[in-house]
Amino acid sequence: MSLETGSGRYMPEKLAEKGEYSIYQDIESIQPSSSGKSTLPPDVHTKRVLNSRQVQLFAIGGTIGTSIFVAIGAPLVKAGPLSLLLAYTIWCTVMFCVNEGQAEMVCLLPIESSFNRFASRYVDRAFGAATGWNYFVCMTSLLCFEVTAFTAVVQFWSDDVHPVVFPAAMLTAYGVLNLWSAKFFGETEFWISLMKVILITGLLIMTFLLMVGVNPQHDAFGFRYWRNPGPMAEYLHGGDLGRFEGFVACLLSAGFAVAGPDMLSIIAGETKAPRTVMPKAFRTVFVRLILFFVLGSLAVGILVPYNDPILREAIAQGKPGAARSPYVAALTRLEVPVLPHIINGAILTSIFSAGNAFSYNASRTLHGLALEGYAPAFIRQTNRNGVPWIAFLITMAVGCLSFLQVSSGTSKVLDWFINIATSSQLVTWMAMSVTYLRWRAAMKAQGISDNILPYKSKFLPYGSWYALILSTLVTLVNGYYVFLPGGWAAADFVFAYGSVFIFLGVYIFWKLLKRDPFVKPHDADLISGKEEIDEYEASLEDVPPATRWQRISRWLF
């Protein structure tokens, strides 16, 4: 029996007999056989089981958790609606440029744990080790954040449930969805991501209806709150300095909330027909950036003034779940019933989905580290469906750090994980930008034409320089407040800059241990693995959809 892909293609019988096609080419530790194929045993490979429909929705909504629905209220209170909109818009341009660079590289070589391995190929081995371990820290921190946030959101209805229950239930559920086959992960993410798109679209429509007077008070408030109390708030200091610090706070919030190119780079290694599917997926990132983040930040600035007493009280008291959401604060002020509970329920599904995505990414990253020789070899083992089960179990073990909320309190633990994740994400964007620039230099040095690229961007390489510079600047100011008079706290300093030191520590350790040279542009390996992917793509046959659902699916995805 042949295997259907999301684009309507089918694998021939000779590949189907082996299971979904697997592709891995370790450029450093694995020497190709005389046939040019990898000599790694088959039980260390992941498999291509995710179809176009699943990948497209994952690209749009896979990483959206509490940040855009709940956490966005805190920077609004600190800085006002204009600062919030400007900061999120600027950071979306950074993410767009990072995404474009990843798209060019990944669509050409859609391999496992791609961007971490590209760092080894195009910069040097120590840089690849540091990039991979930093990203693993990032993903596990975000996993713990979402698991902890789930408990906080449930407490919107009741705090009678012991805080151990929900972390245990979520980690168990992730195991059920991920340990057997990535198909279950892909299908779960498809439906929940679809719910996220419906949720944010509904909230944007709700914002428009409320602002034109469709509410119980018949109050057509429009952009009233941009005039009174005003578009920008003062934070920490008064005057222009305070307004600038408010903008910086919003930029740091965006640095935590806005992500995505990394997810697609990781998932590419398990995508069917990647040269067809991945370019479409990378292009949808622009839609997500605009729909979720730019319009979302505009909506909350319309609905709620930055001095709103309901929102300020909820944030100050650390109230749970949707109580700290700007949307719920607006509905409460306008005396709209029921909807706050619906929003809270929808936020729960978003949190569960984001945690699921982060557990997937963390396990694949750890698996890639093992394949590259940066982690113990036993971690690279996969089951018969291509799931790196040992890496996943280790990820779940790290996820148990979310049980810290039992003794330290949910709000405090959430702050810890937000700070760690923000710092490590910023380092990841810097590493991705450096890797792309080195890849571009290698392409030029080796005289390889852009005509071989399945995805071409009009904004590069200048966009990568822009992303690198802004990511570096935001990283430097991530914990600036600890250097203000009376602001020093050792824990805050560690959480703000810890990932930078981890990255540098791993880099220096690996450099001293292995003494691997820097990769020169003329020597960079640009093609290992390409032949196998070319053969796989050439073997796919385009079969017309046979059912109505298949026709609809092909049209949509």
Coordinates of C-alpha atoms in Angstrom, one line a residue:
M1 CA 0.0 0.0 0.0
S2 CA 1.3 3.4 -0.9
L3 CA 1.5 6.3 1.6
E4 CA -0.3 9.6 1.1
T5 CA 1.3 12.9 1.8
G6 CA -0.4 16.1 2.5
S7 CA 0.2 17.5 -0.9
G8 CA -1.6 14.7 -2.7
R9 CA 1.6 12.8 -3.5
Y10 CA 2.3 9.1 -2.9
M11 CA 5.4 7.3 -2.1
P12 CA 6.1 4.3 -4.3
E13 CA 5.9 0.8 -3.0
K14 CA 9.6 0.3 -2.7
L15 CA 9.8 3.2 -0.1
A16 CA 6.5 2.3 1.5
E17 CA 7.7 -1.2 2.3
K18 CA 10.4 0.4 4.5
G19 CA 8.0 2.7 6.3
E20 CA 8.0 6.5 5.9
Y21 CA 11.1 7.7 4.3
S22 CA 14.0 8.6 6.7
I23 CA 16.8 11.0 5.9
Y24 CA 19.9 11.8 8.0
Q25 CA 23.4 12.6 7.0
D26 CA 25.8 13.4 9.9
I27 CA 28.5 15.5 8.2
E28 CA 31.1 15.1 10.9
S29 CA 30.9 11.7 12.6
I30 CA 29.4 9.6 9.8
Q31 CA 31.3 8.7 6.7
P32 CA 29.1 7.9 3.7
S33 CA 29.3 4.6 2.1
S34 CA 30.6 4.1 -1.5
S35 CA 27.0 4.6 -2.6
G36 CA 26.8 8.0 -0.9
K37 CA 24.2 6.9 1.7
S38 CA 24.5 7.2 5.4
T39 CA 26.0 4.3 7.3
L40 CA 24.1 5.0 10.5
P41 CA 21.8 2.1 11.7
P42 CA 18.1 2.7 10.8
D43 CA 16.9 2.7 14.4
V44 CA 18.4 6.2 15.0
H45 CA 16.4 8.0 12.4
T46 CA 13.1 9.9 12.6
K47 CA 10.6 9.3 9.8
R48 CA 8.6 11.6 7.5
V49 CA 5.1 11.1 8.8
L50 CA 3.7 14.7 9.0
N51 CA 1.6 15.9 6.1
S52 CA 1.0 19.3 4.6
R53 CA -2.3 19.9 6.4
Q54 CA -0.6 19.3 9.8
V55 CA 2.5 21.3 9.1
Q56 CA 0.6 24.3 7.7
L57 CA -1.6 24.7 10.8
F58 CA 1.4 24.1 13.0
A59 CA 3.3 26.9 11.2
I60 CA 0.4 29.3 12.0
G61 CA -0.5 28.4 15.5
G62 CA 1.8 25.8 17.0
T63 CA 3.7 27.9 19.4
I64 CA 0.9 30.2 20.6
G65 CA 0.2 29.8 24.3
T66 CA -0.7 32.2 27.1
S67 CA 1.6 35.1 25.9
I68 CA -0.7 36.7 23.3
F69 CA -3.9 36.2 25.3
V70 CA -2.9 36.8 28.9
A71 CA 0.8 37.9 29.4
I72 CA 0.4 40.7 26.9
G73 CA -1.6 42.7 29.6
A74 CA 1.6 43.3 31.7
P75 CA 3.5 45.3 29.0
L76 CA 0.3 47.2 28.2
V77 CA 0.1 48.4 31.7
K78 CA 3.8 49.3 31.8
A79 CA 4.0 51.2 28.5
G80 CA 0.6 52.0 26.9
P81 CA -0.9 50.9 23.6
L82 CA 1.4 52.8 21.2
S83 CA 4.6 51.4 22.8
L84 CA 3.0 47.9 22.8
L85 CA 2.1 48.1 19.1
L86 CA 5.4 49.5 18.0
A87 CA 7.4 47.0 20.0
Y88 CA 5.5 44.0 18.7
T89 CA 5.6 45.3 15.2
I90 CA 9.3 45.8 15.3
W91 CA 10.0 42.4 16.8
C92 CA 7.7 40.8 14.2
T93 CA 10.0 42.3 11.5
V94 CA 13.0 40.6 13.3
M95 CA 11.2 37.3 13.3
F96 CA 10.3 37.7 9.7
C97 CA 13.9 38.2 8.7
V98 CA 15.0 35.2 10.8
N99 CA 12.3 33.1 9.2
E100 CA 13.4 34.1 5.7
G101 CA 16.9 32.9 6.4
Q102 CA 15.8 29.6 7.8
A103 CA 13.4 29.1 4.9
E104 CA 16.2 29.4 2.3
M105 CA 18.4 26.9 4.2
V106 CA 15.8 24.5 5.4
C107 CA 13.8 24.2 2.2
L108 CA 17.1 23.2 0.4
L109 CA 18.1 20.7 3.1
P110 CA 15.1 19.7 5.3
I111 CA 17.0 17.5 7.6
E112 CA 16.6 16.5 11.3
S113 CA 17.3 19.2 13.9
S114 CA 18.3 21.3 10.9
F115 CA 19.3 24.7 12.3
N116 CA 21.4 23.3 15.1
R117 CA 23.2 21.1 12.6
F118 CA 23.6 23.9 10.2
A119 CA 25.4 25.8 12.9
S120 CA 28.0 23.0 13.0
R121 CA 28.3 22.9 9.2
Y122 CA 28.6 26.6 8.5
V123 CA 30.2 28.1 11.6
D124 CA 32.1 25.5 13.6
R125 CA 31.4 22.4 15.8
A126 CA 31.6 24.4 19.0
F127 CA 29.1 26.9 17.8
G128 CA 26.8 24.0 16.9
A129 CA 27.1 22.5 20.3
A130 CA 26.4 25.8 22.0
T131 CA 23.4 26.5 19.7
G132 CA 21.9 23.1 20.3
W133 CA 22.2 23.1 24.1
N134 CA 21.0 26.7 24.4
Y135 CA 17.9 25.8 22.3
F136 CA 17.2 22.7 24.4
V137 CA 17.3 24.9 27.5
C138 CA 14.9 27.3 25.8
M139 CA 12.4 24.6 24.8
T140 CA 12.4 22.9 28.2
S141 CA 12.0 26.3 29.9
L142 CA 9.0 27.0 27.7
L143 CA 7.6 23.6 28.3
C144 CA 7.8 24.1 32.1
F145 CA 6.3 27.6 31.6
E146 CA 3.2 26.3 29.8
V147 CA 2.7 23.4 32.3
T148 CA 2.8 25.9 35.2
A149 CA 0.6 28.4 33.3
F150 CA -2.0 25.7 32.8
T151 CA -2.5 25.4 36.6
A152 CA -2.8 29.2 36.8
V153 CA -5.5 29.3 34.1
V154 CA -7.5 26.5 35.7
Q155 CA -7.5 28.5 39.0
F156 CA -9.6 31.1 37.3
W157 CA -12.5 28.7 38.1
S158 CA -11.2 27.0 41.2
D159 CA -8.1 26.8 43.3
D160 CA -9.2 23.7 45.3
V161 CA -7.2 21.3 43.1
H162 CA -3.8 20.4 44.4
P163 CA -1.1 22.0 42.1
V164 CA 0.6 18.6 41.6
V165 CA -2.4 17.3 39.6
F166 CA -2.2 19.3 36.4
P167 CA 1.5 19.1 35.8
A168 CA 1.3 15.3 36.3
A169 CA -1.7 15.0 34.0
M170 CA -0.2 17.2 31.2
L171 CA 3.2 15.4 31.2
T172 CA 1.4 12.1 31.0
A173 CA -0.8 13.3 28.1
Y174 CA 2.3 14.5 26.2
G175 CA 3.8 11.1 26.7
V176 CA 0.7 9.4 25.2
L177 CA 0.7 11.8 22.2
N178 CA 4.4 11.7 21.4
L179 CA 6.0 8.4 22.5
W180 CA 4.4 6.1 19.8
S181 CA 4.3 8.1 16.6
A182 CA 4.7 11.7 15.5
K183 CA 1.4 11.2 13.6
F184 CA -0.5 11.7 16.9
F185 CA 1.4 14.9 17.7
G186 CA 0.7 16.2 14.2
E187 CA -3.0 15.5 14.2
T188 CA -3.4 16.9 17.7
E189 CA -1.6 20.1 16.8
F190 CA -3.6 20.5 13.6
W191 CA -7.0 20.6 15.5
I192 CA -5.8 22.7 18.4
S193 CA -4.0 25.1 16.1
L194 CA -7.2 25.5 14.1
M195 CA -8.9 26.4 17.4
K196 CA -6.3 29.0 18.1
V197 CA -6.8 30.6 14.7
I198 CA -10.5 30.7 15.3
L199 CA -10.0 32.1 18.8
I200 CA -7.7 35.0 17.8
T201 CA -10.0 35.7 14.8
G202 CA -13.0 35.8 17.1
L203 CA -11.2 38.1 19.5
L204 CA -10.3 40.5 16.7
I205 CA -13.9 40.5 15.5
M206 CA -15.1 40.9 19.1
T207 CA -12.8 43.9 19.5
F208 CA -14.3 45.6 16.5
L209 CA -17.8 45.0 17.6
L210 CA -17.2 46.2 21.2
M211 CA -15.4 49.4 20.0
V212 CA -18.3 50.4 17.7
G213 CA -20.8 50.0 20.5
V214 CA -22.1 46.4 20.3
N215 CA -21.9 45.8 24.0
P216 CA -24.4 45.9 26.9
Q217 CA -23.5 49.6 27.7
H218 CA -23.8 50.6 24.1
D219 CA -20.5 52.4 24.5
A220 CA -18.8 53.1 21.2
F221 CA -15.5 53.9 22.7
G222 CA -13.4 53.5 19.5
F223 CA -9.8 54.7 20.1
R224 CA -10.8 56.6 23.3
Y225 CA -8.0 55.1 25.4
W226 CA -5.3 56.3 23.0
R227 CA -6.4 59.8 23.8
N228 CA -7.2 59.4 27.5
P229 CA -5.0 58.3 29.4
G230 CA -2.9 58.4 26.2
P231 CA -0.8 56.3 23.9
M232 CA 2.3 55.9 26.1
A233 CA 2.9 55.3 29.8
E234 CA 5.9 56.0 32.0
Y235 CA 7.7 53.1 33.5
L236 CA 10.3 53.1 36.3
H237 CA 11.1 56.8 35.6
G238 CA 9.2 59.9 34.6
G239 CA 9.2 61.8 31.3
D240 CA 10.8 60.6 28.1
L241 CA 13.1 58.2 29.9
G242 CA 10.1 56.5 31.5
R243 CA 8.3 56.2 28.2
F244 CA 11.4 54.7 26.6
E245 CA 11.8 52.2 29.4
G246 CA 8.2 51.3 28.9
F247 CA 8.9 50.6 25.2
V248 CA 11.9 48.5 26.1
A249 CA 9.7 46.5 28.5
C250 CA 7.3 45.8 25.6
L251 CA 10.2 44.8 23.3
L252 CA 11.3 42.3 25.9
S253 CA 7.7 41.0 26.2
A254 CA 7.7 40.6 22.4
G255 CA 11.0 38.8 22.5
F256 CA 9.3 36.1 24.7
A257 CA 6.0 35.9 22.9
V258 CA 6.9 36.0 19.2
A259 CA 8.6 32.9 17.8
G260 CA 8.2 30.3 15.1
P261 CA 11.1 29.9 12.6
D262 CA 12.8 27.5 14.9
M263 CA 9.7 25.2 15.1
L264 CA 9.5 24.9 11.3
S265 CA 13.2 24.2 11.1
I266 CA 12.8 21.3 13.6
I267 CA 9.7 19.8 12.1
A268 CA 11.1 19.8 8.5
G269 CA 13.0 16.6 9.2
E270 CA 9.7 14.7 9.7
T271 CA 7.6 16.3 7.0
K272 CA 6.5 14.4 3.9
A273 CA 7.4 16.0 0.6
P274 CA 9.4 18.8 2.4
R275 CA 10.4 20.7 -0.8
T276 CA 6.7 21.2 -1.6
V277 CA 5.3 21.6 1.9
M278 CA 8.0 23.6 3.8
P279 CA 8.1 26.7 1.4
K280 CA 4.3 27.1 1.9
A281 CA 4.7 26.7 5.7
F282 CA 7.4 29.3 5.9
R283 CA 5.3 31.7 3.9
T284 CA 2.4 31.4 6.3
V285 CA 4.6 32.7 9.2
F286 CA 4.0 36.2 7.8
V287 CA 0.2 35.6 8.2
R288 CA 0.7 34.5 11.8
L289 CA 2.9 37.4 12.7
I290 CA 0.4 39.9 11.4
L291 CA -2.8 38.1 12.6
F292 CA -1.7 37.0 16.0
F293 CA 0.8 39.6 17.2
V294 CA 0.5 42.9 15.3
L295 CA -3.3 42.9 15.2
G296 CA -3.5 41.3 18.7
S297 CA -1.3 44.0 20.3
L298 CA -3.5 46.6 18.5
A299 CA -6.7 45.0 19.8
V300 CA -5.7 45.0 23.5
G301 CA -4.6 48.6 23.2
I302 CA -8.0 49.5 21.9
L303 CA -10.0 47.5 24.5
V304 CA -8.2 48.5 27.7
P305 CA -6.5 51.7 28.9
Y306 CA -3.1 51.2 30.5
N307 CA -4.4 52.5 33.8
D308 CA -7.4 50.2 33.8
P309 CA -8.1 49.4 37.5
I310 CA -9.4 45.9 36.8
L311 CA -6.4 44.8 34.8
R312 CA -3.9 46.5 37.1
E313 CA -5.4 44.8 40.2
A314 CA -5.4 41.4 38.5
I315 CA -1.7 41.7 37.6
A316 CA -0.7 43.2 41.0
Q317 CA -2.5 40.4 42.9
G318 CA -1.3 37.7 40.5
K319 CA -4.8 36.6 39.8
P320 CA -5.0 33.3 37.9
G321 CA -5.7 32.6 34.2
A322 CA -7.8 34.8 32.1
A323 CA -8.4 37.2 35.0
R324 CA -5.1 38.9 33.9
S325 CA -6.2 39.0 30.2
P326 CA -6.9 42.4 28.7
Y327 CA -9.8 40.8 26.8
V328 CA -11.4 39.6 30.1
A329 CA -10.7 43.0 31.7
A330 CA -12.6 44.7 28.9
L331 CA -15.5 42.3 29.0
T332 CA -15.8 42.7 32.8
R333 CA -15.8 46.5 32.5
L334 CA -18.5 46.3 29.8
E335 CA -20.5 43.7 31.8
V336 CA -20.5 41.1 29.1
P337 CA -21.4 37.7 30.6
V338 CA -20.2 34.2 29.8
L339 CA -17.5 35.2 27.3
P340 CA -14.7 35.4 29.9
H341 CA -15.2 31.7 30.7
I342 CA -15.2 30.7 27.1
I343 CA -12.0 32.7 26.6
N344 CA -10.4 31.0 29.6
G345 CA -11.3 27.5 28.2
A346 CA -9.8 28.4 24.8
I347 CA -6.7 29.7 26.5
L348 CA -6.3 26.3 28.2
T349 CA -6.3 24.5 24.8
S350 CA -3.7 26.9 23.6
I351 CA -1.5 26.3 26.6
F352 CA -1.8 22.5 26.2
S353 CA -0.9 22.8 22.5
A354 CA 2.1 25.0 23.1
G355 CA 3.5 22.7 25.7
N356 CA 3.0 19.8 23.3
A357 CA 5.0 21.6 20.6
F358 CA 7.8 22.5 23.0
S359 CA 8.1 18.9 24.2
Y360 CA 8.4 17.8 20.6
N361 CA 11.0 20.4 19.8
A362 CA 13.0 19.7 22.9
S363 CA 13.1 16.0 22.3
R364 CA 14.1 16.4 18.6
T365 CA 16.8 18.9 19.6
L366 CA 18.3 16.5 22.2
H367 CA 18.1 13.7 19.6
G368 CA 20.0 15.8 17.1
L369 CA 22.6 16.7 19.7
A370 CA 23.2 13.0 20.3
L371 CA 23.4 12.3 16.6
E372 CA 26.0 15.0 16.3
G373 CA 28.0 13.6 19.2
Y374 CA 27.2 16.5 21.6
A375 CA 25.2 14.2 23.9
P376 CA 25.5 10.5 24.8
A377 CA 25.0 8.1 21.9
F378 CA 22.2 6.1 23.6
I379 CA 19.9 9.1 23.4
R380 CA 19.8 8.8 19.6
Q381 CA 17.7 5.6 19.7
T382 CA 14.3 5.7 18.1
N383 CA 11.3 3.3 18.1
R384 CA 10.0 1.6 15.0
N385 CA 7.9 4.7 14.2
G386 CA 10.9 7.0 14.3
V387 CA 10.2 8.6 17.7
P388 CA 13.4 9.4 19.7
W389 CA 11.8 7.9 22.8
I390 CA 14.8 8.2 25.1
A391 CA 15.3 11.9 24.2
F392 CA 11.5 12.4 24.8
L393 CA 11.6 10.7 28.3
I394 CA 14.6 12.9 29.3
T395 CA 12.6 16.0 28.1
M396 CA 9.7 14.9 30.3
A397 CA 12.0 14.4 33.2
V398 CA 13.2 18.0 32.8
G399 CA 9.6 19.1 32.5
C400 CA 9.1 17.9 36.0
L401 CA 10.7 21.2 37.1
S402 CA 7.2 22.5 36.7
F403 CA 6.4 20.9 40.0
L404 CA 8.4 23.7 41.6
Q405 CA 5.1 25.6 41.7
V406 CA 4.0 23.4 44.6
S407 CA 6.5 25.0 47.0
S408 CA 7.3 28.4 45.4
G409 CA 4.0 29.5 44.1
T410 CA 2.7 29.6 40.5
S411 CA 3.4 33.3 39.8
K412 CA 7.0 33.2 41.0
V413 CA 7.8 30.1 39.0
L414 CA 6.2 31.5 35.9
D415 CA 8.5 34.5 36.2
W416 CA 11.5 32.3 36.4
F417 CA 10.7 30.4 33.3
I418 CA 9.7 33.5 31.3
N419 CA 13.1 35.1 32.1
I420 CA 15.1 31.9 31.2
A421 CA 13.1 31.4 28.0
T422 CA 13.4 35.0 26.9
S423 CA 17.2 35.0 27.3
S424 CA 17.7 31.7 25.5
Q425 CA 15.3 32.6 22.6
L426 CA 17.2 35.8 22.0
V427 CA 20.5 33.9 21.8
T428 CA 18.8 31.4 19.4
W429 CA 17.8 34.2 17.0
M430 CA 21.4 35.5 17.1
A431 CA 22.8 32.1 16.4
M432 CA 20.4 31.6 13.5
S433 CA 21.3 34.9 11.9
V434 CA 25.1 34.2 12.2
T435 CA 24.5 30.7 10.7
Y436 CA 22.6 32.1 7.8
L437 CA 25.3 34.7 7.1
R438 CA 28.0 32.1 7.1
W439 CA 25.9 29.9 4.8
R440 CA 25.4 32.8 2.4
A441 CA 29.2 33.4 2.4
A442 CA 29.8 29.7 1.7
M443 CA 27.3 29.7 -1.2
K444 CA 29.1 32.7 -2.7
A445 CA 32.6 31.4 -2.1
Q446 CA 31.8 28.0 -3.7
G447 CA 30.0 29.6 -6.7
I448 CA 26.6 28.0 -6.0
S449 CA 23.7 29.7 -7.7
D450 CA 20.5 30.7 -5.9
N451 CA 18.7 28.9 -8.7
I452 CA 19.0 25.7 -6.7
L453 CA 17.0 27.1 -3.8
P454 CA 13.3 26.0 -3.5
Y455 CA 12.7 29.2 -1.4
K456 CA 14.2 32.6 -2.3
S457 CA 13.8 35.8 -0.2
K458 CA 14.1 39.3 -1.4
F459 CA 15.1 40.7 2.0
L460 CA 18.4 38.8 2.5
P461 CA 21.2 38.9 3.5
Y462 CA 20.5 42.5 4.8
G463 CA 17.5 41.2 6.8
S464 CA 19.8 38.7 8.7
W465 CA 22.1 41.6 9.6
Y466 CA 19.1 43.5 10.8
A467 CA 17.9 40.6 12.9
L468 CA 21.3 39.9 14.3
I469 CA 21.9 43.5 15.4
L470 CA 18.4 43.9 17.0
S471 CA 18.6 40.6 18.7
T472 CA 22.0 41.5 20.2
L473 CA 20.8 44.9 21.4
V474 CA 17.7 43.4 23.1
T475 CA 19.9 40.7 24.7
L476 CA 22.1 43.3 26.2
V477 CA 19.2 45.3 27.7
N478 CA 17.3 42.2 28.7
G479 CA 18.2 42.7 32.4
Y480 CA 19.2 46.3 32.4
Y481 CA 16.9 47.1 35.4
V482 CA 19.3 45.2 37.7
F483 CA 21.9 47.8 37.1
L484 CA 19.6 50.7 38.1
P485 CA 20.0 52.2 41.7
G486 CA 18.4 49.8 44.1
G487 CA 17.6 47.3 41.4
W488 CA 20.3 44.7 41.9
A489 CA 19.2 41.1 42.5
A490 CA 21.5 38.2 41.8
A491 CA 18.6 35.9 40.7
D492 CA 17.3 38.5 38.2
F493 CA 20.8 38.9 36.8
V494 CA 21.2 35.1 36.4
F495 CA 17.8 34.7 34.8
A496 CA 18.3 37.6 32.4
Y497 CA 21.8 36.7 31.2
G498 CA 22.2 33.1 32.2
S499 CA 21.7 31.8 28.7
V500 CA 24.4 34.0 27.3
F501 CA 26.9 32.5 29.8
I502 CA 25.6 29.0 29.1
F503 CA 26.1 29.5 25.4
L504 CA 29.6 30.9 25.8
G505 CA 30.5 28.3 28.4
V506 CA 29.5 25.4 26.1
Y507 CA 31.3 27.0 23.2
I508 CA 34.5 27.5 25.1
F509 CA 34.4 24.0 26.6
W510 CA 33.9 22.3 23.3
K511 CA 36.5 24.5 21.6
L512 CA 39.1 23.6 24.2
L513 CA 38.1 20.0 24.3
K514 CA 38.0 19.2 20.6
R515 CA 39.9 22.1 19.1
D516 CA 37.8 22.0 16.0
P517 CA 38.7 24.7 13.5
F518 CA 36.4 27.4 12.2
V519 CA 34.7 26.4 9.0
K520 CA 36.0 28.4 6.1
P521 CA 33.4 29.4 3.4
H522 CA 35.3 27.4 0.8
D523 CA 35.2 24.3 3.0
A524 CA 31.6 24.5 4.3
D525 CA 29.6 21.4 3.6
L526 CA 26.6 22.7 1.6
I527 CA 25.4 19.5 0.0
S528 CA 25.6 16.5 2.3
G529 CA 22.1 14.9 2.5
K530 CA 20.9 16.8 -0.6
E531 CA 21.3 13.8 -2.9
E532 CA 19.1 11.6 -0.7
I533 CA 16.4 14.3 -0.4
D534 CA 16.5 14.8 -4.2
E535 CA 16.0 11.1 -4.7
Y536 CA 13.1 11.0 -2.3
E537 CA 11.4 14.0 -3.9
A538 CA 11.9 12.5 -7.3
S539 CA 10.3 9.3 -6.2
L540 CA 7.0 11.0 -5.2
E541 CA 4.1 10.7 -7.6
D542 CA 1.4 13.3 -7.9
V543 CA -2.0 11.5 -7.5
P544 CA -5.2 13.5 -7.9
P545 CA -7.4 13.7 -4.7
A546 CA -10.0 11.0 -4.7
T547 CA -12.5 12.3 -2.1
R548 CA -14.2 15.6 -1.4
W549 CA -12.2 16.1 1.8
Q550 CA -8.9 15.5 -0.1
R551 CA -9.9 18.1 -2.7
I552 CA -10.8 20.6 0.1
S553 CA -7.6 19.8 1.9
R554 CA -5.4 20.3 -1.2
W555 CA -7.1 23.6 -1.9
L556 CA -6.6 24.9 1.6
F557 CA -3.1 23.5 2.3

